[in-house]
Coordinates of C-alpha atoms in Angstrom, one line a residue:
M1 CA 59.3 136.1 76.9
K2 CA 56.4 138.3 75.8
H3 CA 57.1 142.1 75.7
T4 CA 54.7 145.0 75.4
A5 CA 54.7 147.0 72.2
L6 CA 55.7 150.1 74.3
A7 CA 58.8 148.4 75.6
M8 CA 59.8 147.1 72.3
L9 CA 59.3 150.5 70.7
L10 CA 61.5 152.2 73.3
V11 CA 64.4 149.9 73.0
A12 CA 64.2 149.5 69.3
G13 CA 64.2 153.2 68.8
F14 CA 67.1 153.7 71.2
G15 CA 69.1 150.8 69.7
A16 CA 68.8 151.9 66.2
A17 CA 69.6 155.5 67.1
L18 CA 72.9 154.3 68.5
S19 CA 73.5 152.4 65.3
G20 CA 75.0 149.3 66.8
M21 CA 76.9 149.5 70.1
A22 CA 79.9 147.2 69.5
Q23 CA 82.6 149.5 70.9
A24 CA 83.5 150.7 74.3
S25 CA 80.9 153.1 75.6
S26 CA 83.0 156.2 75.2
H27 CA 86.7 155.4 75.5
R28 CA 88.9 157.6 73.4
E29 CA 86.0 158.5 71.2
S30 CA 87.1 161.9 69.9
P31 CA 90.4 163.3 68.5
F32 CA 90.8 165.8 71.4
L33 CA 90.3 163.3 74.1
T34 CA 93.0 161.0 72.8
Q35 CA 95.4 163.8 73.7
N36 CA 93.7 164.6 77.0
P37 CA 92.7 161.3 78.6
K38 CA 92.2 162.7 82.1
V39 CA 89.0 164.4 81.0
D40 CA 87.7 161.5 78.9
G41 CA 84.3 160.5 80.2
T42 CA 83.9 156.8 79.5
D43 CA 80.5 155.6 80.9
F44 CA 77.5 157.0 82.7
Y45 CA 75.1 155.0 84.9
M46 CA 71.9 156.2 86.5
F47 CA 69.5 153.9 88.3
R48 CA 67.3 153.5 91.3
S49 CA 69.5 152.0 94.0
Y50 CA 68.9 148.3 94.4
E51 CA 70.8 148.0 97.7
S52 CA 68.5 146.7 100.4
G53 CA 66.6 149.6 102.0
R54 CA 67.9 152.2 99.6
S55 CA 65.2 152.1 96.8
N56 CA 64.2 155.7 97.5
F57 CA 67.7 156.8 96.2
V58 CA 69.2 157.2 92.8
T59 CA 72.8 156.2 92.1
L60 CA 74.8 158.2 89.6
V61 CA 78.1 156.9 88.3
A62 CA 80.3 159.0 86.0
D63 CA 83.5 157.2 84.9
Y64 CA 86.5 158.9 83.5
Q65 CA 90.0 158.0 82.3
G66 CA 89.3 154.7 80.6
L67 CA 91.7 151.9 79.7
Q68 CA 93.8 152.3 82.9
E69 CA 96.5 149.7 83.4
G70 CA 96.8 148.6 87.0
A71 CA 100.5 148.8 86.7
G72 CA 100.5 152.3 85.3
G73 CA 102.9 153.9 87.8
P74 CA 104.7 155.7 89.1
N75 CA 102.2 158.5 88.8
F76 CA 99.2 156.3 88.2
F77 CA 95.9 158.1 87.3
L78 CA 95.4 161.3 89.2
M79 CA 92.5 163.5 88.1
D80 CA 93.3 166.8 86.5
P81 CA 93.3 169.6 89.1
N82 CA 92.9 172.1 86.2
A83 CA 89.6 170.5 85.0
L84 CA 86.0 170.7 86.0
Y85 CA 84.0 167.4 86.1
E86 CA 80.2 167.7 86.2
I87 CA 77.0 165.6 86.4
H88 CA 74.0 167.5 85.2
I89 CA 70.3 166.8 86.0
D90 CA 67.4 168.0 83.9
N91 CA 64.2 167.5 86.0
N92 CA 61.7 169.4 83.9
G93 CA 62.4 168.2 80.3
D94 CA 63.6 171.5 78.9
A95 CA 67.0 170.2 77.8
K96 CA 68.8 172.5 80.3
E97 CA 70.5 171.6 83.5
D98 CA 68.5 172.3 86.7
L99 CA 71.0 170.8 89.1
T100 CA 74.8 170.4 88.5
F101 CA 77.2 168.5 90.7
Q102 CA 80.7 169.9 90.2
F103 CA 83.9 168.0 91.2
R104 CA 87.3 169.8 91.5
F105 CA 90.5 168.0 92.4
K106 CA 93.7 168.9 94.2
N107 CA 97.0 167.0 94.3
N108 CA 98.9 167.6 97.5
L109 CA 102.6 166.6 97.1
Q110 CA 104.1 165.6 100.4
D111 CA 107.7 165.3 99.0
L112 CA 108.6 162.2 101.0
Q113 CA 112.4 161.8 101.3
V114 CA 114.8 159.1 102.4
P115 CA 118.4 159.6 103.7
V116 CA 121.1 158.6 101.2
N117 CA 124.7 159.0 102.4
G118 CA 123.6 161.6 105.0
V119 CA 121.5 163.6 102.5
N120 CA 117.7 163.5 102.5
V121 CA 116.6 162.9 98.8
S122 CA 113.1 163.1 97.4
V123 CA 111.7 159.7 96.3
P124 CA 110.5 159.0 92.8
L125 CA 107.5 156.9 93.9
T126 CA 103.9 157.4 94.9
N127 CA 104.5 155.8 98.3
T128 CA 107.2 154.7 100.6
G129 CA 105.4 152.1 102.6
G130 CA 102.1 150.3 103.3
I131 CA 98.8 152.3 103.1
T132 CA 95.7 151.5 105.1
D133 CA 94.1 154.8 105.9
P134 CA 93.3 158.2 104.2
K135 CA 96.2 160.7 104.5
S136 CA 98.7 157.9 105.1
P137 CA 102.1 159.3 106.0
N138 CA 103.5 156.8 103.5
L139 CA 101.6 158.4 100.6
N140 CA 103.6 160.9 98.5
V141 CA 100.7 162.5 96.7
Q142 CA 97.5 162.9 98.6
E143 CA 94.6 163.6 96.3
S144 CA 91.5 165.4 97.5
F145 CA 88.5 167.0 96.0
T146 CA 85.5 169.3 96.6
L147 CA 81.9 168.9 95.5
T148 CA 79.6 171.8 94.7
V149 CA 75.9 171.8 93.7
V150 CA 74.7 174.5 91.4
K151 CA 71.0 175.2 90.9
G152 CA 70.0 176.5 87.5
D153 CA 72.6 177.4 84.9
R154 CA 75.9 175.6 85.6
R155 CA 78.0 178.8 85.2
T156 CA 75.7 181.5 86.7
G157 CA 73.4 179.6 89.1
A158 CA 73.5 179.6 92.9
A159 CA 76.3 177.4 94.1
A160 CA 76.8 175.8 97.5
A161 CA 79.3 173.3 98.9
V162 CA 78.4 169.7 99.6
T163 CA 79.7 168.7 103.0
N164 CA 80.7 165.7 105.0
A165 CA 77.6 164.8 107.1
D166 CA 79.7 163.4 109.9
T167 CA 82.4 166.1 110.1
G168 CA 81.1 169.1 108.3
A169 CA 84.2 169.3 106.1
A170 CA 83.9 170.5 102.6
S171 CA 87.0 168.6 101.3
F172 CA 87.1 164.9 100.7
D173 CA 90.0 162.5 100.4
K174 CA 90.3 160.3 97.3
P175 CA 92.0 156.9 97.6
V176 CA 95.2 156.3 95.8
D177 CA 94.9 153.8 92.9
N178 CA 95.4 150.1 93.5
I179 CA 99.2 150.0 93.4
G180 CA 99.4 146.4 94.5
N181 CA 98.8 144.3 97.6
K182 CA 102.2 145.0 99.1
S183 CA 101.5 148.7 99.2
I184 CA 97.8 148.3 100.1
P185 CA 97.2 144.8 101.6
N186 CA 93.4 145.2 101.7
Y187 CA 92.3 147.6 99.0
A188 CA 88.6 147.0 99.5
A189 CA 88.8 148.0 103.1
Y190 CA 91.0 151.0 102.4
A191 CA 88.7 152.3 99.6
A192 CA 85.6 151.8 101.9
K193 CA 87.0 154.4 104.2
H194 CA 86.5 156.9 101.4
I195 CA 82.7 156.4 101.2
Y196 CA 81.1 159.5 102.8
N197 CA 77.7 160.5 104.1
I198 CA 77.0 163.9 102.6
N199 CA 74.7 166.9 103.2
V200 CA 73.5 168.4 99.9
P201 CA 72.2 172.0 100.3
G202 CA 68.5 172.0 99.8
C203 CA 68.1 168.3 100.5
S204 CA 66.9 167.2 103.9
T205 CA 68.1 163.6 103.7
P206 CA 71.8 162.8 103.5
G207 CA 73.3 161.0 100.5
K208 CA 76.5 159.1 99.8
L209 CA 79.6 159.9 97.9
F210 CA 82.6 157.9 96.6
V211 CA 85.3 158.9 94.2
G212 CA 88.1 156.5 93.3
Q213 CA 89.5 153.9 91.0
R214 CA 87.3 150.9 90.2
K215 CA 87.4 147.9 87.8
D216 CA 86.0 149.2 84.5
P217 CA 82.4 148.1 84.6
F218 CA 81.9 148.0 80.8
V219 CA 82.4 144.8 78.8
V220 CA 83.0 144.7 75.0
N221 CA 85.0 142.8 72.4
L222 CA 86.9 146.0 71.7
G223 CA 89.8 144.7 69.5
G224 CA 87.6 142.6 67.2
T225 CA 85.2 145.5 66.8
F226 CA 87.9 148.0 65.7
D227 CA 89.2 145.5 63.2
L228 CA 86.2 145.9 60.9
V229 CA 84.0 143.9 63.3
N230 CA 86.3 141.0 63.2
I231 CA 84.1 138.6 65.1
K232 CA 82.4 135.3 64.1
A233 CA 79.4 135.8 61.8
P234 CA 76.2 135.6 63.8
A235 CA 74.3 132.3 63.8
T236 CA 70.8 132.3 62.4
A237 CA 69.8 129.9 65.2
F238 CA 70.1 131.0 68.9
D239 CA 73.4 129.9 70.4
P240 CA 73.5 130.9 74.1
A241 CA 77.2 129.8 74.3
A242 CA 78.1 132.6 71.8
E243 CA 77.0 135.3 74.3
N244 CA 79.7 134.4 76.8
K245 CA 82.9 133.7 74.8
G246 CA 85.1 135.6 77.3
L247 CA 85.9 138.3 74.7
D248 CA 85.9 141.3 77.1
S249 CA 88.8 143.5 76.1
L250 CA 88.4 145.6 79.3
S251 CA 88.6 142.7 81.7
N252 CA 92.0 143.9 83.1
K253 CA 91.3 147.6 82.9
N254 CA 90.3 150.2 85.5
V255 CA 88.5 153.6 85.5
T256 CA 88.1 156.5 87.9
A257 CA 84.5 156.6 89.2
L258 CA 82.7 159.7 90.5
E259 CA 79.7 158.3 92.4
L260 CA 76.7 159.8 94.1
E261 CA 73.7 158.3 95.8
L262 CA 71.0 160.9 96.3
P263 CA 67.3 160.8 97.5
I264 CA 64.9 160.8 94.6
S265 CA 63.0 163.7 96.1
C266 CA 66.2 165.8 95.8
L267 CA 66.5 165.2 92.1
T268 CA 62.9 165.3 90.8
S269 CA 60.8 168.4 90.3
G270 CA 57.1 168.6 91.3
S271 CA 55.1 165.5 90.4
D272 CA 57.1 164.4 87.4
P273 CA 59.2 161.3 88.3
V274 CA 61.4 161.4 85.1
I275 CA 64.8 162.9 85.2
G276 CA 67.4 163.2 82.5
A277 CA 71.1 163.5 83.0
W278 CA 74.5 163.7 81.3
T279 CA 78.1 164.2 82.3
T280 CA 80.7 166.6 81.1
A281 CA 84.3 167.7 81.6
S282 CA 85.7 171.1 80.9
V283 CA 89.1 172.7 80.8
R284 CA 90.3 176.3 80.7
Q285 CA 90.4 178.0 77.3
A286 CA 94.0 179.1 77.7
R287 CA 96.9 176.8 78.3
L288 CA 100.6 177.8 78.3
L289 CA 103.4 175.3 78.6
N290 CA 105.6 176.4 81.5
P291 CA 109.3 176.3 80.3
S292 CA 110.5 176.4 83.9
P293 CA 108.2 174.2 86.1
S294 CA 108.6 174.6 89.8
S295 CA 109.9 171.8 92.0
D296 CA 106.5 170.8 93.2
N297 CA 106.0 168.9 89.9
M298 CA 102.5 170.4 89.6
S299 CA 103.0 173.4 87.4
A300 CA 104.0 172.2 83.9
T301 CA 101.3 174.4 82.5
K302 CA 99.7 177.7 83.2
E303 CA 95.9 177.7 82.6
G304 CA 93.2 180.4 82.7
G305 CA 90.2 181.9 81.0
A306 CA 86.6 180.6 80.8
W307 CA 85.7 177.0 81.0
S308 CA 85.5 175.1 77.7
Q309 CA 83.6 171.8 77.6
V310 CA 85.5 169.0 75.9
S311 CA 83.7 165.8 77.0
R312 CA 80.0 164.9 77.1
L313 CA 78.2 161.7 77.8
G314 CA 74.6 160.7 78.4
M315 CA 73.3 157.7 76.5
P316 CA 76.1 155.2 76.0
L317 CA 78.1 155.0 72.7
V318 CA 76.5 158.0 71.0
N319 CA 79.7 159.8 70.2
E320 CA 81.6 156.6 69.8
V321 CA 79.6 155.0 67.0
V322 CA 76.9 157.4 65.9
I323 CA 78.4 160.8 65.5
G324 CA 80.6 161.2 62.4
L325 CA 84.4 161.6 62.9
K326 CA 84.3 165.2 61.7
D327 CA 81.7 166.1 64.4
K328 CA 83.0 164.2 67.4
D329 CA 84.8 167.1 69.1
K330 CA 81.8 169.3 68.2
F331 CA 79.4 166.9 69.9
N332 CA 81.6 166.8 73.0
A333 CA 81.5 170.7 73.2
S334 CA 77.7 170.8 72.6
K335 CA 74.7 171.0 75.0
P336 CA 71.6 168.8 74.8
S337 CA 69.5 171.9 73.8
G338 CA 71.5 172.0 70.5
D339 CA 71.1 168.3 69.5
A340 CA 68.9 169.0 66.4
Q341 CA 72.2 169.6 64.5
F342 CA 73.0 165.9 64.9
A343 CA 69.6 164.5 63.8
T344 CA 70.9 163.0 60.6
Y345 CA 73.2 160.6 62.4
V346 CA 70.1 159.3 64.3
T347 CA 67.7 158.9 61.4
N348 CA 70.3 157.4 59.1
P349 CA 72.5 155.0 61.1
T350 CA 75.5 153.6 59.4
L351 CA 76.5 150.4 61.2
P352 CA 73.7 148.2 59.8
A353 CA 75.0 148.8 56.3
L354 CA 78.5 148.0 57.5
L355 CA 77.3 144.7 59.1
E356 CA 75.6 143.8 55.9
I357 CA 78.9 144.3 53.9
L358 CA 80.9 142.3 56.4
F359 CA 78.4 139.5 57.0
G360 CA 76.3 139.5 53.9
S361 CA 77.5 136.0 53.0
A362 CA 76.0 134.7 56.3
G363 CA 72.6 136.1 55.5
V364 CA 72.9 139.5 57.3
K365 CA 70.9 142.2 55.7
A366 CA 70.4 145.8 57.0
P367 CA 66.9 147.0 57.7
T368 CA 65.4 149.0 54.8
N369 CA 62.8 151.2 56.6
F370 CA 64.3 154.6 56.1
P371 CA 64.2 157.4 57.2
R372 CA 63.9 156.3 60.8
K373 CA 61.6 159.1 61.9
D374 CA 60.0 156.9 64.5
L375 CA 63.3 156.7 66.3
V376 CA 63.6 160.4 66.9
T377 CA 60.9 160.4 69.6
A378 CA 62.5 157.4 71.4
F379 CA 66.0 158.7 71.2
L380 CA 65.5 162.4 71.9
T381 CA 62.5 162.6 74.1
G382 CA 61.9 159.3 75.8
V383 CA 58.8 157.3 75.3
P384 CA 55.4 158.4 76.6
G385 CA 54.3 156.2 79.5
L386 CA 57.8 155.0 80.3
N387 CA 60.5 157.7 80.6
Q388 CA 59.3 160.8 78.8
P389 CA 59.1 163.9 81.0
A390 CA 56.2 166.4 80.7
G391 CA 56.9 169.3 78.3
V392 CA 59.9 167.6 76.9
V393 CA 62.3 169.4 74.5
A394 CA 64.1 166.9 72.2
S395 CA 67.6 166.3 73.4
E396 CA 70.1 163.4 74.0
Q397 CA 70.2 162.4 77.6
L398 CA 70.1 159.3 79.7
R399 CA 66.5 159.3 81.1
L400 CA 65.2 157.5 84.2
N401 CA 61.6 157.2 85.5
T402 CA 62.3 157.2 89.2
S403 CA 58.8 155.7 89.9
T404 CA 59.6 152.4 88.1
P405 CA 59.9 149.7 90.8
V406 CA 63.4 148.5 91.6
T407 CA 64.4 145.0 90.4
A408 CA 66.6 143.2 92.9
A409 CA 70.0 142.2 91.7
A410 CA 69.1 138.5 91.6
S411 CA 66.1 139.1 89.4
Q412 CA 67.6 141.7 87.0
N413 CA 67.6 140.8 83.3
R414 CA 70.8 141.8 81.6
L415 CA 68.8 142.8 78.5
G416 CA 66.8 145.4 80.5
V417 CA 63.5 146.4 78.9
I418 CA 63.7 143.9 76.0
G419 CA 64.3 141.2 78.5
G420 CA 61.1 142.2 80.4
D421 CA 62.8 144.2 83.1
N422 CA 61.6 147.8 82.8
A423 CA 63.9 148.9 85.6
G424 CA 66.9 148.5 83.3
F425 CA 68.4 150.0 80.2
P426 CA 67.3 152.2 78.4
N427 CA 65.1 153.3 81.4
G428 CA 68.3 154.6 83.0
R429 CA 71.3 152.2 83.0
R430 CA 72.5 149.8 85.6
P431 CA 76.0 148.4 85.7
G432 CA 74.8 144.9 84.8
D433 CA 72.8 145.9 81.7
D434 CA 74.4 144.5 78.5
V435 CA 73.9 147.5 76.3
V436 CA 76.0 146.0 73.5
D437 CA 73.9 142.9 72.9
V438 CA 70.6 144.8 73.4
A439 CA 71.5 147.4 70.7
L440 CA 73.1 145.0 68.2
R441 CA 69.9 142.9 68.2
V442 CA 67.6 145.8 67.9
V443 CA 69.5 147.9 65.4
M444 CA 69.3 145.0 62.9
G445 CA 65.5 145.0 63.1
R446 CA 64.2 143.0 66.0
L447 CA 61.3 145.4 66.1
C448 CA 60.3 144.6 62.6
T449 CA 60.0 140.9 63.3
L450 CA 57.1 141.8 65.7
N451 CA 55.4 144.2 63.2
L452 CA 56.0 147.1 65.6
G453 CA 56.7 150.2 63.4
C454 CA 58.0 148.2 60.5
A455 CA 57.4 144.8 58.8
P456 CA 59.4 141.6 58.9
A457 CA 60.3 142.1 55.3
D458 CA 62.1 145.4 56.3
A459 CA 64.6 143.4 58.4
P460 CA 65.7 140.1 57.0
A461 CA 68.2 139.7 59.8
G462 CA 65.9 140.9 62.5
S463 CA 65.5 137.6 64.3
I464 CA 69.3 137.0 64.7
D465 CA 70.5 137.2 68.3
F466 CA 73.6 139.3 67.6
T467 CA 76.3 139.4 70.3
D468 CA 79.9 140.5 70.7
G469 CA 80.7 137.5 72.9
A470 CA 81.4 139.7 75.9
Y471 CA 78.9 138.8 78.7
I472 CA 77.8 140.9 81.6
D473 CA 75.0 140.8 84.2
A474 CA 74.3 142.0 87.8
T475 CA 76.5 139.3 89.3
Y476 CA 79.6 141.1 88.0
F477 CA 79.0 143.8 90.6
D478 CA 78.4 144.4 94.3
N479 CA 74.8 144.8 95.6
A480 CA 75.5 147.9 97.5
F481 CA 77.0 151.4 97.0
P482 CA 79.4 152.0 95.3
Y483 CA 78.4 148.9 93.3
L484 CA 81.5 148.8 91.0
K485 CA 84.2 146.3 91.9
T486 CA 87.6 146.8 93.5
P487 CA 90.1 147.8 90.7
V488 CA 92.6 145.4 89.2
P489 CA 95.9 145.8 91.2
G490 CA 99.1 146.9 89.6
A491 CA 101.0 143.9 91.2
N492 CA 100.4 141.0 93.5
V493 CA 102.9 139.7 96.1
Q494 CA 104.6 136.6 94.7

């Protein structure tokens, strides 16, 4: 398929900036988050909705708590009531948030009991019977959350509650995780009762909201990658079967998804159709272990002080495979406006050199066109004519041109822009975009083979169709909000 020079420049720049995306997008990517998985942001998606009749909306999906085992009871994967989860929108290109959507969670212990020898005793489980509806009397911990929109600075701007458009309530129920089909006979139907129509202050058209466990949407050969890229050496001739070897290490894992579908007009500013976005999670600066927790099982710590950001995610895989180990926690605590401090990681990617060491005997050679100054524009500003906002300040964000026509699910190309589909990654990111294969091919010099910004001699391996063998496309997902699939159950009735 023939591609425009602009499209190739965009994706080549982005792919090389991410220096080879062969790991999970952002699962356990920093030392602090390995100790605090409840605030680990794993993936972020932003795309024009391709559900029929919803193309004037943008869907935002922020995933947290990766690598969830379906059978991970008895407490499963509650969100942290002491944390602040946020989705930030920059709609004028100045590297600062203009809109922030803040999620706060609450765990409501019901203390269900059963009689034992004439004594009512508290049960040790999440539920005592079947669950079909929100606030089921059989559910021991009923999780709820609030959503606030802040205009301007996320800590000092004007804040207002997002409300249920049908009831006016400012609190929303979150479905319990997919315990198993004896506890929840029809999880899809149960979860669907937690999709809400919402009123966002300042927005005249209602949006949609869903927060709950979903099948992890990311695919990657995770184990092979961490073992010094222990995968089969890439073939010099195209082998389509190699792309779908069934090597997805996340095939049986779940995440918790915070999803919004909002009108484009409520996210953009003026006539500029481009928006940038990123997610964060923050915790209180002070935390004390409580030596005498109360019997509500919710007070093992005492927390207070100002918010301290500990997780950040915009473009996929940046902190995972670009930022050096010594700076991973620093990146997670940073803001897009300060991204100049990480420029060296962008202009001097390390993974191509590693691939050359590992696969040199198979003819793999890293590109030699250093420094990669041409990549800075694509990575930190977006590309003019595609997804660069007016008056842009260089910063790492996921950027979406909301005026790019929607591609229906059946016509989407999993390789996004380099596959000829400008509605896909890296112009935003849809669930079915295979960011791993896209980036692996580009980072090793696909641009150079087309004489776009570098010469074929600069990239001896540029024509190789690198793949991690973990396949994904739009058919892996639903064609309507909330798009992500029903989570893997903890157990099935035998």
